[in-house]
Structure formats: structure tokens, C-alpha cells
Short mmCIF file of C-alpha atoms and ligand atoms in Angstrom, two decimals:
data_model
loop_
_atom_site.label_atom_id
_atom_site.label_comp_id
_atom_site.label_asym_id
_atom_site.label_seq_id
_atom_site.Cartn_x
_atom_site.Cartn_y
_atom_site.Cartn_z
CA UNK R 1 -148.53 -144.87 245.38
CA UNK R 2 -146.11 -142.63 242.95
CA UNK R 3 -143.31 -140.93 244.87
CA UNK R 4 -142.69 -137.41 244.09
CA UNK R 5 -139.73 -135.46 244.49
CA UNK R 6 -139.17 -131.40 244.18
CA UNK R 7 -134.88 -131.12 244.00
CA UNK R 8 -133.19 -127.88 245.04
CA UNK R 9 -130.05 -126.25 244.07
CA UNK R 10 -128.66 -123.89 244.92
CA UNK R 11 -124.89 -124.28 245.91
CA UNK R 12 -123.18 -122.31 244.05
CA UNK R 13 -124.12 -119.67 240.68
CA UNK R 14 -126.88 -122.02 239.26
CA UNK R 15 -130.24 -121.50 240.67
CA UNK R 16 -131.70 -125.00 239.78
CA UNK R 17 -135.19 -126.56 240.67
CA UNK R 18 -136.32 -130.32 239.08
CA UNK R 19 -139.48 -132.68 240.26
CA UNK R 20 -138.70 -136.31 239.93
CA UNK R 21 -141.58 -138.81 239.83
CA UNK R 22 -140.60 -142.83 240.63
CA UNK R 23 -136.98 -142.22 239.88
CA UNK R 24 -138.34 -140.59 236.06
CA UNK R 25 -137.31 -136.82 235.66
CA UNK R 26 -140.43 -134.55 234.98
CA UNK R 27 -138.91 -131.11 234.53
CA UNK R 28 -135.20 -129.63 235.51
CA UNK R 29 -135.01 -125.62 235.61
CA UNK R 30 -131.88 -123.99 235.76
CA UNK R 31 -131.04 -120.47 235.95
CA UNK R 32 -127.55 -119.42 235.39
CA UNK R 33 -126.48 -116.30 237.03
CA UNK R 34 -124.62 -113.97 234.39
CA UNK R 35 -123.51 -111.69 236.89
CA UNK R 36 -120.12 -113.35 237.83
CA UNK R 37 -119.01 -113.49 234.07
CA UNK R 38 -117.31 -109.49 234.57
CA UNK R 39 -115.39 -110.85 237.75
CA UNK R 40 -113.66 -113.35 236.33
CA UNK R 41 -115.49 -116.27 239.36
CA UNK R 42 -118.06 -116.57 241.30
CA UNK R 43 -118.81 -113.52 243.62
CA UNK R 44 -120.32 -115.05 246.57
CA UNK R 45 -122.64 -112.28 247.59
CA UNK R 46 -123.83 -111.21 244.22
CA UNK R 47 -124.56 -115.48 244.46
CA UNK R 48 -127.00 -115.26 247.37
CA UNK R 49 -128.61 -112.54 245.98
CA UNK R 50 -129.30 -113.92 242.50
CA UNK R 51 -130.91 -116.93 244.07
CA UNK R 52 -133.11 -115.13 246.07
CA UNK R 53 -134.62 -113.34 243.32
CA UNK R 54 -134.75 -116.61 241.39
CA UNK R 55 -135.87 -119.13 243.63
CA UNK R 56 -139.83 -118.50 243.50
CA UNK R 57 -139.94 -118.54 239.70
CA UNK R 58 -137.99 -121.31 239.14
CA UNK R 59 -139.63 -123.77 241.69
CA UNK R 60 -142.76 -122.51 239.64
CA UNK R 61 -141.77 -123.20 236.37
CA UNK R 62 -140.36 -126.79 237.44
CA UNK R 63 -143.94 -127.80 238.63
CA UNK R 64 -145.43 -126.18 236.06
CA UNK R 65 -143.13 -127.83 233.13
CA UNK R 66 -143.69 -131.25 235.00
CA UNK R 67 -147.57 -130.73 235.06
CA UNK R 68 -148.25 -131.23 238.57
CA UNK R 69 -149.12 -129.04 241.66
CA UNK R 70 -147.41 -128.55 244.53
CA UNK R 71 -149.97 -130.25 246.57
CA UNK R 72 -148.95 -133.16 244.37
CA UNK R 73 -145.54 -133.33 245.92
CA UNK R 74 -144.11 -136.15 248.60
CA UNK R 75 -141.27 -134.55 249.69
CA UNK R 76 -138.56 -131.52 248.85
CA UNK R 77 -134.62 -131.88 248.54
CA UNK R 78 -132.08 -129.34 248.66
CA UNK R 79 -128.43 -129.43 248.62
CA UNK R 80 -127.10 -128.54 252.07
CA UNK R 81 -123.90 -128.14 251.16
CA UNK R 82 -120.72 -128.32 250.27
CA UNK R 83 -120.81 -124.80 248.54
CA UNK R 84 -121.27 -121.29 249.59
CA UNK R 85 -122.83 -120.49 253.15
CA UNK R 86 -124.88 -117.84 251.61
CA UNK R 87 -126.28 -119.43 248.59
CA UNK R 88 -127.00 -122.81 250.30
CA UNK R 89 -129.43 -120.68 252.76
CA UNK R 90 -131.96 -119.65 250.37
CA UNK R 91 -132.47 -123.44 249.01
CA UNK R 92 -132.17 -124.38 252.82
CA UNK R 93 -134.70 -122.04 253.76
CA UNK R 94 -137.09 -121.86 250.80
CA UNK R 95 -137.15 -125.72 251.34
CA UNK R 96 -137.85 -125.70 255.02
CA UNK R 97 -140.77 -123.09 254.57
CA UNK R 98 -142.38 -125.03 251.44
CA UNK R 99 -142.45 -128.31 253.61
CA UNK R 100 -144.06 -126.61 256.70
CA UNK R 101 -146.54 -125.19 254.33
CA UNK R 102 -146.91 -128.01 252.38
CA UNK R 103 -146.72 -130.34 256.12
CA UNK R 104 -144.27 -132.88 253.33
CA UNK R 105 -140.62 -133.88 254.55
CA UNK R 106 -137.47 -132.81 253.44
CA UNK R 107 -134.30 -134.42 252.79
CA UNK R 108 -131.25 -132.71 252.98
CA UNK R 109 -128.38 -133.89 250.21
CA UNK R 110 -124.62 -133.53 250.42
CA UNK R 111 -124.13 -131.95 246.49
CA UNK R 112 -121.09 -134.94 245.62
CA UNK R 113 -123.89 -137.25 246.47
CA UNK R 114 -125.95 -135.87 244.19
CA UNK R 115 -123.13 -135.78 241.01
CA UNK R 116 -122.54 -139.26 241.94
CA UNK R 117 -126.46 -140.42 241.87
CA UNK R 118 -127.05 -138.20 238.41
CA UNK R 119 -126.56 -141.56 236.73
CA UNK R 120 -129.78 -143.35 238.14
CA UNK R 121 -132.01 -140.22 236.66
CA UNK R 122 -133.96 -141.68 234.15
CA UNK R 123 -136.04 -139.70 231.45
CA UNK R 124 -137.32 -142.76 230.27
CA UNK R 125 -138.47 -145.84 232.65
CA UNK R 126 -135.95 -148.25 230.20
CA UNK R 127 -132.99 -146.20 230.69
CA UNK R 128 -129.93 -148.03 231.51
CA UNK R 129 -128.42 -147.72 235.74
CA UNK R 130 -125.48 -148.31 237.01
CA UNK R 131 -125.22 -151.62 238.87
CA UNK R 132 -123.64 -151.96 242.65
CA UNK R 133 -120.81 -151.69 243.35
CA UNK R 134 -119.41 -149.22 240.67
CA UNK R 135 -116.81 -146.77 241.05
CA UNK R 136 -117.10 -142.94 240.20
CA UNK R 137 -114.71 -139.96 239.11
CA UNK R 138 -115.76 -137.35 240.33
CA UNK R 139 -114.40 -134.03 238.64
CA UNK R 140 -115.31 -130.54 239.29
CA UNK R 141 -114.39 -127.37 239.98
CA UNK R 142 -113.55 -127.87 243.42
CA UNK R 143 -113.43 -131.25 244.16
CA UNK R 144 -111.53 -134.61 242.65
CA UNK R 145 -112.38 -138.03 243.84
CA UNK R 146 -112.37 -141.63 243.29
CA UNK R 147 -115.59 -143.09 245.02
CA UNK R 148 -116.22 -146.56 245.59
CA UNK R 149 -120.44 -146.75 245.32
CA UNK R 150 -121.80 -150.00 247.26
CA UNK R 151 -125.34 -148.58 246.99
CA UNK R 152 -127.64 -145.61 247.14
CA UNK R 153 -126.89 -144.39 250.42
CA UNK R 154 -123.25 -146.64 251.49
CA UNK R 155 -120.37 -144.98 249.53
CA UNK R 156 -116.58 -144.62 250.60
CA UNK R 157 -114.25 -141.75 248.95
CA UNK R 158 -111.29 -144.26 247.77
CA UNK R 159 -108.53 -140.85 246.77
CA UNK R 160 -109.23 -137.16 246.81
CA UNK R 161 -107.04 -134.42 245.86
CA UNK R 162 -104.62 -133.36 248.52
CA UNK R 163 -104.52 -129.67 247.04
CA UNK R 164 -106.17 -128.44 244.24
CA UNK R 165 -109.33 -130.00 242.10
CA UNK R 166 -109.13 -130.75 238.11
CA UNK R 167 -111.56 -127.94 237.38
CA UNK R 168 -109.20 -125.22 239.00
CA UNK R 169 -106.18 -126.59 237.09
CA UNK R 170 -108.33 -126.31 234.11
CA UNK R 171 -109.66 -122.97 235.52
CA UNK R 172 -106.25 -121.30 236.94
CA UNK R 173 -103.86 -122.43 233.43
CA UNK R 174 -106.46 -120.74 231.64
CA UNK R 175 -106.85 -117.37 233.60
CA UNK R 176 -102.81 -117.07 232.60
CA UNK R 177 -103.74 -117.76 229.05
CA UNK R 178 -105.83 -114.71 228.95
CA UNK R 179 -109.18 -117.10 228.48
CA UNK R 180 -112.76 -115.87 230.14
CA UNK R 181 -113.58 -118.01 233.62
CA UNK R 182 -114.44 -120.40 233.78
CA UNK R 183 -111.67 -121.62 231.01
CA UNK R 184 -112.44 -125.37 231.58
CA UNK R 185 -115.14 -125.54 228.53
CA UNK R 186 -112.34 -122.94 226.40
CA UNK R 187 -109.72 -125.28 226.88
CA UNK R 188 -111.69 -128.28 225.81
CA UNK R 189 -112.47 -126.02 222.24
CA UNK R 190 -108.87 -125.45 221.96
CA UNK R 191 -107.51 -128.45 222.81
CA UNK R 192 -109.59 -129.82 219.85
CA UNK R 193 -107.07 -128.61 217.30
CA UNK R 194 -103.77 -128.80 219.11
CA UNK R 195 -101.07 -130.61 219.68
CA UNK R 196 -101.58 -132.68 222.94
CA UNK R 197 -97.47 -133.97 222.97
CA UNK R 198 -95.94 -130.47 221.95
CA UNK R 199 -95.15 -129.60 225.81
CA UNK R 200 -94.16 -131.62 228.60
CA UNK R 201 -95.73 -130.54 231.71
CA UNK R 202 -95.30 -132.09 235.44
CA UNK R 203 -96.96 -135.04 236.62
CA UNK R 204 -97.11 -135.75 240.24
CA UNK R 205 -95.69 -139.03 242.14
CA UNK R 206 -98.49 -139.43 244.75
CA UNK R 207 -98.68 -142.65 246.27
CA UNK R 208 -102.04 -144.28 246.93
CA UNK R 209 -105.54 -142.88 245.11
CA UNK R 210 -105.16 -139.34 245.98
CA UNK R 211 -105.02 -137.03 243.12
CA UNK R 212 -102.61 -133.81 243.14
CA UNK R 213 -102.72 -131.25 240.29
CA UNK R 214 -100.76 -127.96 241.90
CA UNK R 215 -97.43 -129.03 240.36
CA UNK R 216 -99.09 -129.47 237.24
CA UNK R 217 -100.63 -125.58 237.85
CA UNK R 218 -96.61 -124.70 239.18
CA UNK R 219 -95.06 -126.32 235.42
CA UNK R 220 -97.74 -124.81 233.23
CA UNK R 221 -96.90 -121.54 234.97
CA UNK R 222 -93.08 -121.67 234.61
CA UNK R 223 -93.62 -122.94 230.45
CA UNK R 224 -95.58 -119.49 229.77
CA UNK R 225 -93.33 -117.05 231.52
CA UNK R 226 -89.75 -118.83 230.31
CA UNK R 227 -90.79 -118.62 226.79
CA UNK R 228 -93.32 -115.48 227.16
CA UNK R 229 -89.44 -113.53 227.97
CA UNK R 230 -88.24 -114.89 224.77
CA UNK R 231 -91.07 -114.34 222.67
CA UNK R 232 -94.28 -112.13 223.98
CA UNK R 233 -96.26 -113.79 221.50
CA UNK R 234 -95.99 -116.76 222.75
CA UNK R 235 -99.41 -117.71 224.51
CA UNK R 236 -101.24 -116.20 221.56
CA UNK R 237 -98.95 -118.37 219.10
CA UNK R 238 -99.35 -121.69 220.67
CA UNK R 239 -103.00 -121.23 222.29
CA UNK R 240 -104.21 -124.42 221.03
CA UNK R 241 -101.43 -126.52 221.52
CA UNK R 242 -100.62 -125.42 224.81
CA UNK R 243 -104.29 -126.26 225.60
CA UNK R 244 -104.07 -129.63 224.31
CA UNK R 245 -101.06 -130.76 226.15
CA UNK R 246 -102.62 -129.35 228.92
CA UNK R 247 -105.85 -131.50 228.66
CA UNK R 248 -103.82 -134.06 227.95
CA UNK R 249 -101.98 -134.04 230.76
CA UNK R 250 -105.14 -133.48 233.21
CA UNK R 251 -106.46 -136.62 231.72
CA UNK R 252 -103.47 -139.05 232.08
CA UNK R 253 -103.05 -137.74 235.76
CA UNK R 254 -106.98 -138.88 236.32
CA UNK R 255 -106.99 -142.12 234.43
CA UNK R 256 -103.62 -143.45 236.39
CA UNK R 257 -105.33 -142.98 239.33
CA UNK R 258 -108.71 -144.92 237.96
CA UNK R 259 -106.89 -147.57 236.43
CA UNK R 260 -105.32 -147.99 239.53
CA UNK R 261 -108.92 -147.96 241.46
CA UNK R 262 -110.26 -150.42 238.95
CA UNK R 263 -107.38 -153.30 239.69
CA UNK R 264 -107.76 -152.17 243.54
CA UNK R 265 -111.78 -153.11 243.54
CA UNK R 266 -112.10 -155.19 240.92
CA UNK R 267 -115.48 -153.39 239.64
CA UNK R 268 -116.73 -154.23 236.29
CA UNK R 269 -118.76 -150.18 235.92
CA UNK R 270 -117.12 -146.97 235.97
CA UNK R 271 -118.78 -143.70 236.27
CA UNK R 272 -118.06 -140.06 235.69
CA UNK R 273 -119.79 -137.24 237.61
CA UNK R 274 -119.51 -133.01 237.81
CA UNK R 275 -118.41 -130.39 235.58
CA UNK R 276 -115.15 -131.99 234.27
CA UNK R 277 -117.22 -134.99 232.82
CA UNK R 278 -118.10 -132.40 230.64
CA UNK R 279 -114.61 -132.32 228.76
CA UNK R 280 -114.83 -134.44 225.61
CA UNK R 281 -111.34 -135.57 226.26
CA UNK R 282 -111.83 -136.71 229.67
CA UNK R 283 -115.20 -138.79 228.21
CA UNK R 284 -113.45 -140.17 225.24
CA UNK R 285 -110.67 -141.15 227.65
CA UNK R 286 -112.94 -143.11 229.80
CA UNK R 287 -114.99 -144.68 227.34
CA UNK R 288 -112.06 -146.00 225.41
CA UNK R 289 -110.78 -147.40 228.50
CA UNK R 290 -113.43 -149.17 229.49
CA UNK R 291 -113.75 -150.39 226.09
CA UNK R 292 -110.50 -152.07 226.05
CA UNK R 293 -110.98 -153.30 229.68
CA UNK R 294 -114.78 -154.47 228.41
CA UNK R 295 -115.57 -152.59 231.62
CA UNK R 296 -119.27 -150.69 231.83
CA UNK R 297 -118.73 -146.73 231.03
CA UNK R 298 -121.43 -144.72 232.43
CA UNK R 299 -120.76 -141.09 230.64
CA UNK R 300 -123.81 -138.76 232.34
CA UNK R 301 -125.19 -136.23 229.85
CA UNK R 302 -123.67 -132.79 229.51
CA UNK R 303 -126.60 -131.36 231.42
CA UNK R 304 -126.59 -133.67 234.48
CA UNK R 305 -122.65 -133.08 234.53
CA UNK R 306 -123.10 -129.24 236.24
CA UNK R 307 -125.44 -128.38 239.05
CA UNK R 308 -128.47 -128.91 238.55
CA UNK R 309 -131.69 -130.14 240.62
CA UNK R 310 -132.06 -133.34 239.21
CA UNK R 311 -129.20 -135.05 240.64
CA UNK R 312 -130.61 -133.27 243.99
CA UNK R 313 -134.04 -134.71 242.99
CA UNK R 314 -133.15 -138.18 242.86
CA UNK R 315 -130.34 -138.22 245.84
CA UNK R 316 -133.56 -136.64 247.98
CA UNK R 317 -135.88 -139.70 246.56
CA UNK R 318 -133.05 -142.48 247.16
CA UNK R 319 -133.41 -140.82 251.16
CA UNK R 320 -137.19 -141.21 250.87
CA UNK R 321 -136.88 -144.64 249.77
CA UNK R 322 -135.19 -144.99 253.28
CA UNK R 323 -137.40 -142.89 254.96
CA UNK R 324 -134.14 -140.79 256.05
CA UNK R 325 -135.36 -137.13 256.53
CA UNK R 326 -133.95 -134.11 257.56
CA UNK R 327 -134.86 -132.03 261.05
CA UNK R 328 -135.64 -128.16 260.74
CA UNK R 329 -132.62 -127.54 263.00
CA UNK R 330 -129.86 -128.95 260.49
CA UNK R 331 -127.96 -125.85 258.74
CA UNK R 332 -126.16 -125.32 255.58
CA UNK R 333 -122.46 -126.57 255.68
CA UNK R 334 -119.57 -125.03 253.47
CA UNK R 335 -116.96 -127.81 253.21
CA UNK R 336 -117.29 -132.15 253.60
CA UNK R 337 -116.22 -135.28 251.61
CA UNK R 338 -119.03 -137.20 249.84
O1 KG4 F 401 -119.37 -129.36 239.01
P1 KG4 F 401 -119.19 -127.92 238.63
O2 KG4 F 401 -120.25 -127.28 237.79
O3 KG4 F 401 -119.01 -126.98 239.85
C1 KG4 F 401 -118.57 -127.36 241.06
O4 KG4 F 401 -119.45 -127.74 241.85
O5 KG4 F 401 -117.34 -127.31 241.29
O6 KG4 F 401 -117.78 -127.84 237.89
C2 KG4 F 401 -117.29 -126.64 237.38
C3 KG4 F 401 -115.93 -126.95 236.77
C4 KG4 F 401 -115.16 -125.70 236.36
O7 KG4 F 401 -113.86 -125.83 236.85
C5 KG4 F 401 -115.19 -125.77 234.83
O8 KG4 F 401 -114.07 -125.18 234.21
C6 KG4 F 401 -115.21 -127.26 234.61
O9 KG4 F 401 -116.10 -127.75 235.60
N1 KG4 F 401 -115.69 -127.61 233.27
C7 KG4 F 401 -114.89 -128.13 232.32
C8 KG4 F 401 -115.69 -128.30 231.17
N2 KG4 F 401 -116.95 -127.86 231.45
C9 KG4 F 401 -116.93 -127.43 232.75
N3 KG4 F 401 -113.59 -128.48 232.37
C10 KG4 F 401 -113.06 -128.99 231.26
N4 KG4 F 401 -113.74 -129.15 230.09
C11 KG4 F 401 -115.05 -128.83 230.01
N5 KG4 F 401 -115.73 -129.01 228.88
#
């Protein structure tokens, strides 16, 4: 008997709806809300609101795109949290009233969880997994952390950051560079034809696996406004290189860290998950490390390294597998580790 998953997502400013089948994606939907673009971030009301007009016609178009009704369906997931109160409610509560209609259970999936499981979605039934135990960076716009993965449902957070994530160092150097939010992506184009060893920015001494990137933020700021004084020109001038050392920098603070993970555990697979896998210096970085180290890279697609509903999806089956389900009663939460 096939197993068939709906995924919900809706944590954040992506509206996202996918239906898994057997661990094999069938269809992933997502509906990015333009709205934010003129705040410069995410508004959290305008959020809720978007998803609520969304929700309906994406769920539909995800069965429809995956060929199957929703009578056809064993279970629904949604992402209960972390993210924001008022957007996790409508994926909360559109997946409650679906599975009372539908009398199917629901499993409830913490949205790190889900980043960290995007590598077992298969489009194909010979796509390559991740073997146990494997260890995953996970890097996004509001959290950073080294996670040790034993199996589907037993993982341990080995560092996180003690104050702000990669994303929003990404996000927060490029706001004073002038660039659009979110200036992760921008900063990635840039950095492509800069100089990555023109400036020296701050690197911090944290002992253990916890990450730290607000001195980094504290440096970058302090470069731009000593030399903006001397020259205003000067972020316009030096755009890309400033961008590039930035990266750079970003990516040696992360890949101490791993390495450091890696002789810790002694894993032979290393795995990157969320938004910041998208950077192709971050990917490069980890691939040519594990090349060297003749250590397994698993780099997820750019699509499964945002939110989306697949990674939701297959979290939600992985719970099904162990028959753990949610209760009606559980509620949205805004903040938790993996
Ligand atoms: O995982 P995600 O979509 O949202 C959270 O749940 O946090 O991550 C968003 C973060 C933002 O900080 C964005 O700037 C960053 O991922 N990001 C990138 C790139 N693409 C997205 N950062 C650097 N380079 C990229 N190509």
C-alpha cells in the first residue's frame, strides 16, 4: 500500500504546498509573496494575509499537478513552526480542517527538520540519500547550525549561532550597501567578479561548534563608514569586491566550524540545508572540501534550499513511517532548535 503525503508551508513569505508518494516527489507549488519586496523584509501581517488568500489554490494545484485526488491522500504535514505566529496558523489550520474532512492524520514538522530531510526527496526512485549518521549545515536566514543526523527522526544540534544567523550577515552588510532585501542572492552575483582578499574583515574566536557572525556585521560596518568619510564613492566603487571578501569571509567562518565537526564525529557525509546552500560559494566550498577529505557532499538543489513543501512533505512521511502524529490541540510555535 503506497503512502501519500500532502506537505504544507507556510512559515514565513512562501506559501508552499507538495504531495509526496513513497518518499518520490509528485508536485511542489510555491507561491512567493511580492508584497514584502517595497519594505525592504518580511512584513509579518501582510504574511498571514497572503497565505490566506493563497492557501486553497495552491493545495489545488499541488494535487492537481501530481494527478491524484485528495481522497487519494494518507496523511497532511505542515510546518508548525519555527517562523511567524501568524503565518504558521493558516497551514496549521487549513491542515487540521482538511484532515477532519478528509478523517486522514496529520503530522506536525519543526521547519529545520524539514531543511535537514530535503536531501532524502527523491524525484526519481534511483536518486542518491544520504547515509546515517551524516552531519548537516544548516544556513538560513535566521538560523546557523551544525547537526549531527543519526536517523530520520534522532538528530542532535552539535553548534548554533550564539547571535546572529549567516543569512542576516549576508542580509544586514547588504542593506548598508544600498542592495534590495533580501541581499544574500545580490551578494553571491557580486561576489562573482570581485576580489575576495581585498578587505580584511573580523573573524570571531568562539570556542566549541557555535557559530557567531555579529562581529563580522560590527567590522563590515566600521570598513564602509571609515572609508565612505574619505571617499563617498566608496561603496559604489568597490561593490563587487567588498561583496566578495564578504562571502569570503562568511564561508571560512562556516567551514572552520565544519571541519572542526567532521574530526569531532568522524562522519564520512556532509550535508547542506536552507537558503544559504543556495550561495555558489558556500557549495563550491563544501564540495571541494569534501573532495579533498574524499568525504560524501550532499549539495540539495537550489529549489529544495528555500521553503518549500517538499522538505515538509517528506519530514511528515518519515513521522508516518513511525506512526508519530500530531493531536488537534498542538499550536503553532515561533522559536525552537531542530
Ligand atoms: O531558508 P530561508 O529561505 O529562510 C529562512 O527560513 O530563514 O533563507 C533565507 C536566507 C536569506 O538570508 C537570504 O539572503 C539567503 O537565505 N540566501 C542567500 C542566497 N540565497 C538565499 N544567501 C547567500 N547567497 C545566496 N545565493
Amino acid at each position: 500500500m503506497s503512502i501519500t503525503v500532502l506537505g504544507i508551508e507556510s512559515s514565513c513569505d512562501d506559501t508552499s504546498a507538495a504531495v509526496i508518494r513513497d518518499g518520490v516527489l509528485l508536485s511542489n507549488v510555491i507561491a512567493s509573496q511580492d508584497v514584502h519586496a517595497e519594505y525592504g523584509g518580511v512584513v509579518p501581517e501582510l504574511a498571514s494575509r497572503a497565505h490566506q488568500q493563497n492557501i486553497v489554490p495552491v493545495v489545488d494545484t499541488a494535487l492537481r499537478r501530481a494527478g491524484i485526488d485528495k481522497h487519494d491522500l494518507s496523511a497532511i504535514a505542515f510546518t508548525r513552526g519555527p517562523g511567524l505566529l501568524g503565518s504558521l496558523h493558516v497551514g496549521t489550520s487549513f491542515a487540521k480542517g482538511l484532515s477532519l474532512g478528509l478523517r486522514v492524520p496529520i503530522m506536525d514538522v519543526n521547519h529545520l527538520h524539514g531543511h535537514v530531510l530535503s536531501h532524502f526527496i527523491r524525484r526519481e526512485e534511483s536518486d542518491p540519500v544520504p547515509e546515517y549518521p551524516f552531519l548537516c549545515l544548516l544556513v538560513s536566514g535566521g538560523n546557523s547550525q551544525l547537526i549531527l543526523v543519526r536517523n530520520y527522526n534522532d538528530m542532535e544540534i552539535l553548534g548554533r549561532t550564539i547571535d546572529d544567523a549567516a543569512g542576516e550577515a549576508f542580509d544586514k552588510c547588504a542593506k548598508v550597501m544600498g542592495l534590495p532585501y533580501p541581499g544574500g542572492p545580490h551578494i553571491d552575483r557580486l561576489a562573482a567578479e570581485g576580489d575576495a582578499a581585498r578587505f580584511k574583515f573580523a573573524k570571531p574566536h568562539i570556542a566549541g561548534l557555535d557559530y557567531s557572525f555579529s562581529g563580522l556585521k560590527t567590522s563590515f560596518l566600521y570598513t564602509l563608514r571609515d572609508n565612505v568619510r574619505l571617499d563617498p564613492d566608496f561603496v559604489e566603487k568597490n561593490r563587487a569586491d567588498l561583496a566578495a571578501s564578504l562571502q569570503r569571509t562568511i564561508i571560512d567562518i562556516l567551514m572552520d566550524k565544519l571541519d572542526k565537526a567532521v574530526k569531532q564525529t568522524g562522519v564520512r557525509t556532509v550535508a547542506i540545508g536552507g537558503g544559504v546552500s543556495a550561495n555558489s560559494g558556500v557549495r563550491d566550498a563544501v564540495s571541494d572540501y569534501c573532495r579533498r577529505r574524499e568525504l560524501k557532499a550532499f549539495i540539495p538543489p537550489r529549489l529544495f534550499t528555500t521553503d518549500n513543501a517538499a522538505m515538509v512533505a517528506i519530514a511528515g512521511y518519515y513521522k508516518y513511517i513511525d506512526r508519530i502524529f500530531c493531536r488537534y490541540d498542538q499550536v503553532p510555535y515561533a522559536r525552537v532548535g531542530v
